[in-house]
């Protein structure tokens, strides 16, 4: 058994009595009241999920296993001479809650390499799709196509055991994570680079190998590490994490669950917003015919978008009530590596003008930028101008978080998710409407 799996087994054994105790001894302690506006309004703010992988404070932003983004980046082992940590070490942190040593990290790097071979039929499936299919369709389809590889599904067929079910979930999750960079890079090169595929480099870690397969030199390997870590987890109520968890709660395996979660990520209000930011900016740039906008001009574009009934992509959040630290972290990268980039300057100008306008409009509860406002700029700068692809990279990162979550779901035997519905008439009765 690998060091990580043995550590996870130990953590699970320690954790189980806590969950059992809460249910058995404190099961009827009340957590929250639910209002009609929450029932109709997308369950916003209803505290009805549990995860220990990450926690999102509305004012502070995300903490991964208790660590803020800067703390996470500082604490995890890094490849020599690089600014950002091994993604593999971050996987260890999300699963166990502990910071791995360099040795433990490198063991996972090797484990991922052994698992990284993508079955040939996956590429046949991708090639059978229309080339104009959205890359998220390709990504989700590739993952679903691999379902026959599921060790959990086999374990279920051969006789399910609740106590050990997490082990095959962990195996599936790790197999998937090890393969996602190659699938994502294949989609990119197949769709946008005339099928000129670059084979993986067995000497590289996950981030380095992704950069290599994309055909982009340093520091894009660090971009990949940063991007995957920043996009990994945002507690479990967001649409992609929640969908993955919901599907997994039916005892579906990780392939079905992750594919479903990525379909949620593909929505414009969720992960697709990062491509929408670039699309919106391109539109502004086209209208300006290359001229630099003044703040007044930018304000007008923002108002025009709002007045036409659209949202400003990359701004607002369902939980956060301040600038997203994931935005901040990417902004710091831009300041270091691309301070004079034209699109970065545009995005920075948006940061100066949009919040005041959203406040003036008076609708958005959070006028500040989210993760998607900045990420496309970096990708564009390093040559990935095909912004349809951005959500696929978000998906590789998001997989780390949601797969850690469903591994723990299985370990703690979380129940089939099945909230109760009411009719509109019942709500009217509760409200006392005659
Ligand atoms: N531009 C314009 N209007 C916005 C807005 C924005 N960026 N953000 C919120 N609003 C509006 C909402 O559309 C809503 O309007 P209606 O009352 O007319 O329906 C109102 O403000 C209240 O919404 P809210 O409670 O502040 O936000 P929600 O929790 O409903 O939605 C989110 C959150 C992210 C979907 C929303 O802020 C939005 O649409 N943002 C733009 C898209 C985006 O950037 N999504 C990426 C989020 C991060 C991610 O998951 O990747």
mmCIF file of N, CA and C in Angstrom, residues 285-380:
data_model
loop_
_atom_site.group_PDB
_atom_site.id
_atom_site.type_symbol
_atom_site.label_atom_id
_atom_site.label_comp_id
_atom_site.label_asym_id
_atom_site.label_seq_id
_atom_site.Cartn_x
_atom_site.Cartn_y
_atom_site.Cartn_z
ATOM 1 N N UNK A 285 -12.452 45.090 -27.200
ATOM 2 C CA UNK A 285 -11.266 45.444 -27.989
ATOM 3 C C UNK A 285 -11.621 45.623 -29.466
ATOM 4 N N UNK A 286 -12.494 44.776 -29.971
ATOM 5 C CA UNK A 286 -12.912 44.907 -31.380
ATOM 6 C C UNK A 286 -13.596 46.249 -31.601
ATOM 7 N N UNK A 287 -14.480 46.590 -30.655
ATOM 8 C CA UNK A 287 -15.215 47.852 -30.802
ATOM 9 C C UNK A 287 -14.264 49.046 -30.756
ATOM 10 N N UNK A 288 -13.171 48.901 -29.990
ATOM 11 C CA UNK A 288 -12.224 50.010 -29.858
ATOM 12 C C UNK A 288 -11.187 50.035 -30.981
ATOM 13 N N UNK A 289 -11.232 49.003 -31.817
ATOM 14 C CA UNK A 289 -10.291 48.857 -32.941
ATOM 15 C C UNK A 289 -8.836 49.088 -32.497
ATOM 16 N N UNK A 290 -8.464 48.452 -31.393
ATOM 17 C CA UNK A 290 -7.069 48.495 -30.947
ATOM 18 C C UNK A 290 -6.710 49.667 -30.044
ATOM 19 N N UNK A 291 -7.592 50.670 -29.956
ATOM 20 C CA UNK A 291 -7.263 51.831 -29.098
ATOM 21 C C UNK A 291 -7.397 51.438 -27.621
ATOM 22 N N UNK A 292 -6.611 52.075 -26.754
ATOM 23 C CA UNK A 292 -6.748 51.802 -25.311
ATOM 24 C C UNK A 292 -7.961 52.524 -24.761
ATOM 25 N N UNK A 293 -8.822 51.829 -24.025
ATOM 26 C CA UNK A 293 -10.000 52.520 -23.514
ATOM 27 C C UNK A 293 -9.664 53.423 -22.331
ATOM 28 N N UNK A 294 -10.394 54.501 -22.204
ATOM 29 C CA UNK A 294 -10.296 55.278 -20.965
ATOM 30 C C UNK A 294 -11.240 54.608 -19.964
ATOM 31 N N UNK A 295 -11.127 54.993 -18.689
ATOM 32 C CA UNK A 295 -12.028 54.414 -17.685
ATOM 33 C C UNK A 295 -13.478 54.738 -18.017
ATOM 34 N N UNK A 296 -13.682 55.943 -18.574
ATOM 35 C CA UNK A 296 -15.052 56.337 -18.930
ATOM 36 C C UNK A 296 -15.633 55.405 -19.994
ATOM 37 N N UNK A 297 -14.791 55.104 -20.993
ATOM 38 C CA UNK A 297 -15.253 54.202 -22.054
ATOM 39 C C UNK A 297 -15.567 52.818 -21.485
ATOM 40 N N UNK A 298 -14.695 52.332 -20.607
ATOM 41 C CA UNK A 298 -14.893 51.002 -20.020
ATOM 42 C C UNK A 298 -16.184 50.975 -19.196
ATOM 43 N N UNK A 299 -16.431 52.055 -18.481
ATOM 44 C CA UNK A 299 -17.666 52.126 -17.680
ATOM 45 C C UNK A 299 -18.876 51.998 -18.597
ATOM 46 N N UNK A 300 -18.789 52.672 -19.757
ATOM 47 C CA UNK A 300 -19.913 52.625 -20.694
ATOM 48 C C UNK A 300 -20.153 51.198 -21.200
ATOM 49 N N UNK A 301 -19.050 50.467 -21.499
ATOM 50 C CA UNK A 301 -19.201 49.074 -21.953
ATOM 51 C C UNK A 301 -19.879 48.235 -20.873
ATOM 52 N N UNK A 302 -19.468 48.468 -19.632
ATOM 53 C CA UNK A 302 -20.048 47.687 -18.531
ATOM 54 C C UNK A 302 -21.547 47.992 -18.409
ATOM 55 N N UNK A 303 -21.876 49.270 -18.451
ATOM 56 C CA UNK A 303 -23.296 49.633 -18.352
ATOM 57 C C UNK A 303 -24.095 49.068 -19.535
ATOM 58 N N UNK A 304 -23.511 49.135 -20.740
ATOM 59 C CA UNK A 304 -24.210 48.604 -21.920
ATOM 60 C C UNK A 304 -24.529 47.120 -21.723
ATOM 61 N N UNK A 305 -23.551 46.390 -21.176
ATOM 62 C CA UNK A 305 -23.766 44.952 -20.949
ATOM 63 C C UNK A 305 -24.886 44.737 -19.939
ATOM 64 N N UNK A 306 -24.839 45.476 -18.845
ATOM 65 C CA UNK A 306 -25.874 45.325 -17.814
ATOM 66 C C UNK A 306 -27.243 45.727 -18.356
ATOM 67 N N UNK A 307 -27.269 46.844 -19.105
ATOM 68 C CA UNK A 307 -28.561 47.324 -19.613
ATOM 69 C C UNK A 307 -29.161 46.388 -20.654
ATOM 70 N N UNK A 308 -28.301 45.560 -21.276
ATOM 71 C CA UNK A 308 -28.857 44.596 -22.234
ATOM 72 C C UNK A 308 -29.285 43.313 -21.517
ATOM 73 N N UNK A 309 -29.231 43.326 -20.184
ATOM 74 C CA UNK A 309 -29.765 42.205 -19.401
ATOM 75 C C UNK A 309 -28.749 41.104 -19.146
ATOM 76 N N UNK A 310 -27.473 41.354 -19.474
ATOM 77 C CA UNK A 310 -26.467 40.308 -19.238
ATOM 78 C C UNK A 310 -25.689 40.578 -17.950
ATOM 79 N N UNK A 311 -25.036 39.510 -17.460
ATOM 80 C CA UNK A 311 -24.193 39.699 -16.274
ATOM 81 C C UNK A 311 -22.774 40.056 -16.730
ATOM 82 N N UNK A 312 -21.990 40.647 -15.831
ATOM 83 C CA UNK A 312 -20.580 40.910 -16.118
ATOM 84 C C UNK A 312 -19.817 39.668 -15.689
ATOM 85 N N UNK A 313 -19.306 38.906 -16.646
ATOM 86 C CA UNK A 313 -18.641 37.659 -16.259
ATOM 87 C C UNK A 313 -17.389 37.931 -15.434
ATOM 88 N N UNK A 314 -17.151 37.024 -14.463
ATOM 89 C CA UNK A 314 -15.952 37.181 -13.636
ATOM 90 C C UNK A 314 -16.190 38.034 -12.398
ATOM 91 N N UNK A 315 -17.413 38.520 -12.233
ATOM 92 C CA UNK A 315 -17.729 39.309 -11.034
ATOM 93 C C UNK A 315 -18.923 38.700 -10.324
ATOM 94 N N UNK A 316 -18.929 38.857 -9.004
ATOM 95 C CA UNK A 316 -20.025 38.306 -8.211
ATOM 96 C C UNK A 316 -19.701 36.905 -7.724
ATOM 97 N N UNK A 317 -20.416 36.480 -6.692
ATOM 98 C CA UNK A 317 -20.252 35.116 -6.193
ATOM 99 C C UNK A 317 -21.417 34.753 -5.292
ATOM 100 N N UNK A 318 -21.753 33.465 -5.304
ATOM 101 C CA UNK A 318 -22.885 33.012 -4.491
ATOM 102 C C UNK A 318 -22.571 33.041 -2.996
ATOM 103 N N UNK A 319 -21.303 32.899 -2.624
ATOM 104 C CA UNK A 319 -20.937 32.853 -1.198
ATOM 105 C C UNK A 319 -19.999 34.008 -0.825
ATOM 106 N N UNK A 320 -18.963 34.221 -1.636
ATOM 107 C CA UNK A 320 -17.954 35.246 -1.309
ATOM 108 C C UNK A 320 -18.553 36.643 -1.263
ATOM 109 N N UNK A 321 -18.028 37.467 -0.370
ATOM 110 C CA UNK A 321 -18.469 38.867 -0.276
ATOM 111 C C UNK A 321 -17.276 39.814 -0.297
ATOM 112 N N UNK A 322 -16.202 39.370 -0.908
ATOM 113 C CA UNK A 322 -15.014 40.227 -1.095
ATOM 114 C C UNK A 322 -14.253 39.701 -2.306
ATOM 115 N N UNK A 323 -13.179 40.400 -2.675
ATOM 116 C CA UNK A 323 -12.383 39.931 -3.819
ATOM 117 C C UNK A 323 -11.894 38.515 -3.547
ATOM 118 N N UNK A 324 -12.104 37.671 -4.520
ATOM 119 C CA UNK A 324 -11.733 36.262 -4.409
ATOM 120 C C UNK A 324 -10.205 36.145 -4.270
ATOM 121 N N UNK A 325 -9.712 35.496 -3.207
ATOM 122 C CA UNK A 325 -8.250 35.346 -3.091
ATOM 123 C C UNK A 325 -7.647 34.571 -4.260
ATOM 124 N N UNK A 326 -8.457 33.789 -4.955
ATOM 125 C CA UNK A 326 -7.942 33.078 -6.146
ATOM 126 C C UNK A 326 -7.675 34.086 -7.265
ATOM 127 N N UNK A 327 -8.492 35.138 -7.304
ATOM 128 C CA UNK A 327 -8.267 36.242 -8.245
ATOM 129 C C UNK A 327 -6.972 36.954 -7.861
ATOM 130 N N UNK A 328 -6.868 37.237 -6.577
ATOM 131 C CA UNK A 328 -5.712 37.967 -6.049
ATOM 132 C C UNK A 328 -4.411 37.229 -6.358
ATOM 133 N N UNK A 329 -4.450 35.939 -6.155
ATOM 134 C CA UNK A 329 -3.261 35.126 -6.356
ATOM 135 C C UNK A 329 -2.823 35.171 -7.827
ATOM 136 N N UNK A 330 -3.791 35.099 -8.739
ATOM 137 C CA UNK A 330 -3.457 35.147 -10.165
ATOM 138 C C UNK A 330 -3.027 36.557 -10.577
ATOM 139 N N UNK A 331 -3.586 37.552 -9.907
ATOM 140 C CA UNK A 331 -3.201 38.930 -10.188
ATOM 141 C C UNK A 331 -1.718 39.135 -9.828
ATOM 142 N N UNK A 332 -1.326 38.542 -8.682
ATOM 143 C CA UNK A 332 0.085 38.664 -8.273
ATOM 144 C C UNK A 332 0.998 38.023 -9.329
ATOM 145 N N UNK A 333 0.540 36.891 -9.870
ATOM 146 C CA UNK A 333 1.327 36.241 -10.928
ATOM 147 C C UNK A 333 1.452 37.181 -12.132
ATOM 148 N N UNK A 334 0.344 37.814 -12.504
ATOM 149 C CA UNK A 334 0.353 38.725 -13.665
ATOM 150 C C UNK A 334 1.293 39.901 -13.403
ATOM 151 N N UNK A 335 1.243 40.432 -12.195
ATOM 152 C CA UNK A 335 2.104 41.578 -11.887
ATOM 153 C C UNK A 335 3.580 41.204 -12.021
ATOM 154 N N UNK A 336 3.880 39.952 -11.687
ATOM 155 C CA UNK A 336 5.273 39.516 -11.764
ATOM 156 C C UNK A 336 5.673 39.193 -13.214
ATOM 157 N N UNK A 337 4.799 38.472 -13.935
ATOM 158 C CA UNK A 337 5.211 37.924 -15.227
ATOM 159 C C UNK A 337 4.694 38.692 -16.450
ATOM 160 N N UNK A 338 3.595 39.411 -16.326
ATOM 161 C CA UNK A 338 3.049 40.079 -17.518
ATOM 162 C C UNK A 338 2.472 41.459 -17.194
ATOM 163 N N UNK A 339 3.271 42.275 -16.455
ATOM 164 C CA UNK A 339 2.694 43.540 -15.980
ATOM 165 C C UNK A 339 2.266 44.476 -17.110
ATOM 166 N N UNK A 340 2.904 44.348 -18.286
ATOM 167 C CA UNK A 340 2.582 45.285 -19.366
ATOM 168 C C UNK A 340 1.646 44.714 -20.411
ATOM 169 N N UNK A 341 1.117 43.517 -20.130
ATOM 170 C CA UNK A 341 0.227 42.890 -21.106
ATOM 171 C C UNK A 341 -1.062 43.699 -21.254
ATOM 172 N N UNK A 342 -1.488 43.860 -22.518
ATOM 173 C CA UNK A 342 -2.645 44.712 -22.793
ATOM 174 C C UNK A 342 -3.927 44.175 -22.129
ATOM 175 N N UNK A 343 -4.121 42.847 -22.234
ATOM 176 C CA UNK A 343 -5.367 42.303 -21.662
ATOM 177 C C UNK A 343 -5.334 42.386 -20.136
ATOM 178 N N UNK A 344 -4.149 42.173 -19.546
ATOM 179 C CA UNK A 344 -4.044 42.317 -18.099
ATOM 180 C C UNK A 344 -4.442 43.738 -17.683
ATOM 181 N N UNK A 345 -4.003 44.718 -18.471
ATOM 182 C CA UNK A 345 -4.351 46.106 -18.136
ATOM 183 C C UNK A 345 -5.865 46.327 -18.242
ATOM 184 N N UNK A 346 -6.476 45.698 -19.244
ATOM 185 C CA UNK A 346 -7.937 45.801 -19.383
ATOM 186 C C UNK A 346 -8.635 45.214 -18.150
ATOM 187 N N UNK A 347 -8.147 44.017 -17.768
ATOM 188 C CA UNK A 347 -8.764 43.332 -16.619
ATOM 189 C C UNK A 347 -8.588 44.172 -15.354
ATOM 190 N N UNK A 348 -7.414 44.777 -15.254
ATOM 191 C CA UNK A 348 -7.156 45.624 -14.089
ATOM 192 C C UNK A 348 -8.082 46.845 -14.086
ATOM 193 N N UNK A 349 -8.329 47.353 -15.276
ATOM 194 C CA UNK A 349 -9.243 48.496 -15.362
ATOM 195 C C UNK A 349 -10.670 48.056 -14.968
ATOM 196 N N UNK A 350 -11.017 46.838 -15.360
ATOM 197 C CA UNK A 350 -12.339 46.322 -14.952
ATOM 198 C C UNK A 350 -12.439 46.267 -13.426
ATOM 199 N N UNK A 351 -11.347 45.852 -12.788
ATOM 200 C CA UNK A 351 -11.317 45.769 -11.327
ATOM 201 C C UNK A 351 -11.589 47.142 -10.710
ATOM 202 N N UNK A 352 -11.113 48.197 -11.425
ATOM 203 C CA UNK A 352 -11.323 49.550 -10.890
ATOM 204 C C UNK A 352 -12.745 50.050 -11.140
ATOM 205 N N UNK A 353 -13.357 49.629 -12.257
ATOM 206 C CA UNK A 353 -14.653 50.243 -12.578
ATOM 207 C C UNK A 353 -15.879 49.379 -12.237
ATOM 208 N N UNK A 354 -15.751 48.037 -12.368
ATOM 209 C CA UNK A 354 -16.962 47.206 -12.248
ATOM 210 C C UNK A 354 -17.601 47.230 -10.848
ATOM 211 N N UNK A 355 -16.810 47.058 -9.761
ATOM 212 C CA UNK A 355 -17.476 46.981 -8.452
ATOM 213 C C UNK A 355 -18.388 48.175 -8.151
ATOM 214 N N UNK A 356 -17.918 49.390 -8.438
ATOM 215 C CA UNK A 356 -18.753 50.569 -8.166
ATOM 216 C C UNK A 356 -20.042 50.529 -8.984
ATOM 217 N N UNK A 357 -19.920 50.088 -10.228
ATOM 218 C CA UNK A 357 -21.111 50.038 -11.091
ATOM 219 C C UNK A 357 -22.102 48.997 -10.579
ATOM 220 N N UNK A 358 -21.583 47.833 -10.185
ATOM 221 C CA UNK A 358 -22.497 46.797 -9.667
ATOM 222 C C UNK A 358 -23.178 47.276 -8.378
ATOM 223 N N UNK A 359 -22.420 48.003 -7.556
ATOM 224 C CA UNK A 359 -23.030 48.557 -6.337
ATOM 225 C C UNK A 359 -24.118 49.559 -6.729
ATOM 226 N N UNK A 360 -23.787 50.416 -7.694
ATOM 227 C CA UNK A 360 -24.763 51.430 -8.122
ATOM 228 C C UNK A 360 -26.018 50.763 -8.706
ATOM 229 N N UNK A 361 -25.801 49.680 -9.450
ATOM 230 C CA UNK A 361 -26.952 48.973 -10.030
ATOM 231 C C UNK A 361 -27.814 48.338 -8.926
ATOM 232 N N UNK A 362 -27.127 47.919 -7.858
ATOM 233 C CA UNK A 362 -27.851 47.498 -6.670
ATOM 234 C C UNK A 362 -28.420 46.093 -6.680
ATOM 235 N N UNK A 363 -27.951 45.255 -7.590
ATOM 236 C CA UNK A 363 -28.492 43.886 -7.607
ATOM 237 C C UNK A 363 -27.528 42.859 -7.023
ATOM 238 N N UNK A 364 -26.320 42.838 -7.543
ATOM 239 C CA UNK A 364 -25.357 41.800 -7.125
ATOM 240 C C UNK A 364 -25.023 41.945 -5.641
ATOM 241 N N UNK A 365 -25.067 40.826 -4.913
ATOM 242 C CA UNK A 365 -24.737 40.885 -3.476
ATOM 243 C C UNK A 365 -23.230 41.043 -3.283
ATOM 244 N N UNK A 366 -22.464 40.598 -4.272
ATOM 245 C CA UNK A 366 -21.007 40.733 -4.185
ATOM 246 C C UNK A 366 -20.500 41.379 -5.473
ATOM 247 N N UNK A 367 -20.030 42.616 -5.411
ATOM 248 C CA UNK A 367 -19.581 43.295 -6.634
ATOM 249 C C UNK A 367 -18.147 42.979 -7.029
ATOM 250 N N UNK A 368 -17.473 42.135 -6.264
ATOM 251 C CA UNK A 368 -16.021 41.937 -6.438
ATOM 252 C C UNK A 368 -15.710 40.812 -7.422
ATOM 253 N N UNK A 369 -14.482 40.816 -7.989
ATOM 254 C CA UNK A 369 -14.145 39.785 -8.981
ATOM 255 C C UNK A 369 -13.993 38.404 -8.360
ATOM 256 N N UNK A 370 -14.297 37.381 -9.149
ATOM 257 C CA UNK A 370 -14.096 35.998 -8.723
ATOM 258 C C UNK A 370 -12.926 35.388 -9.508
ATOM 259 N N UNK A 371 -12.697 34.111 -9.308
ATOM 260 C CA UNK A 371 -11.537 33.424 -9.904
ATOM 261 C C UNK A 371 -11.471 33.585 -11.419
ATOM 262 N N UNK A 372 -12.634 33.676 -12.060
ATOM 263 C CA UNK A 372 -12.669 33.639 -13.522
ATOM 264 C C UNK A 372 -12.265 34.957 -14.171
ATOM 265 N N UNK A 373 -12.223 36.041 -13.397
ATOM 266 C CA UNK A 373 -11.939 37.344 -13.996
ATOM 267 C C UNK A 373 -10.501 37.444 -14.488
ATOM 268 N N UNK A 374 -9.606 36.703 -13.882
ATOM 269 C CA UNK A 374 -8.187 36.891 -14.159
ATOM 270 C C UNK A 374 -7.558 35.720 -14.913
ATOM 271 N N UNK A 375 -8.167 34.521 -14.798
ATOM 272 C CA UNK A 375 -7.455 33.318 -15.254
ATOM 273 C C UNK A 375 -7.236 33.295 -16.760
ATOM 274 N N UNK A 376 -8.224 33.788 -17.524
ATOM 275 C CA UNK A 376 -8.085 33.759 -18.977
ATOM 276 C C UNK A 376 -6.942 34.613 -19.485
ATOM 277 N N UNK A 377 -6.663 35.694 -18.770
ATOM 278 C CA UNK A 377 -5.590 36.605 -19.186
ATOM 279 C C UNK A 377 -4.260 35.859 -19.238
ATOM 280 N N UNK A 378 -4.025 35.062 -18.204
ATOM 281 C CA UNK A 378 -2.755 34.343 -18.118
ATOM 282 C C UNK A 378 -2.666 33.317 -19.250
ATOM 283 N N UNK A 379 -3.755 32.597 -19.459
ATOM 284 C CA UNK A 379 -3.743 31.576 -20.519
ATOM 285 C C UNK A 379 -3.511 32.228 -21.877
ATOM 286 N N UNK A 380 -4.172 33.349 -22.108
ATOM 287 C CA UNK A 380 -4.037 34.063 -23.387
ATOM 288 C C UNK A 380 -2.583 34.489 -23.598
#
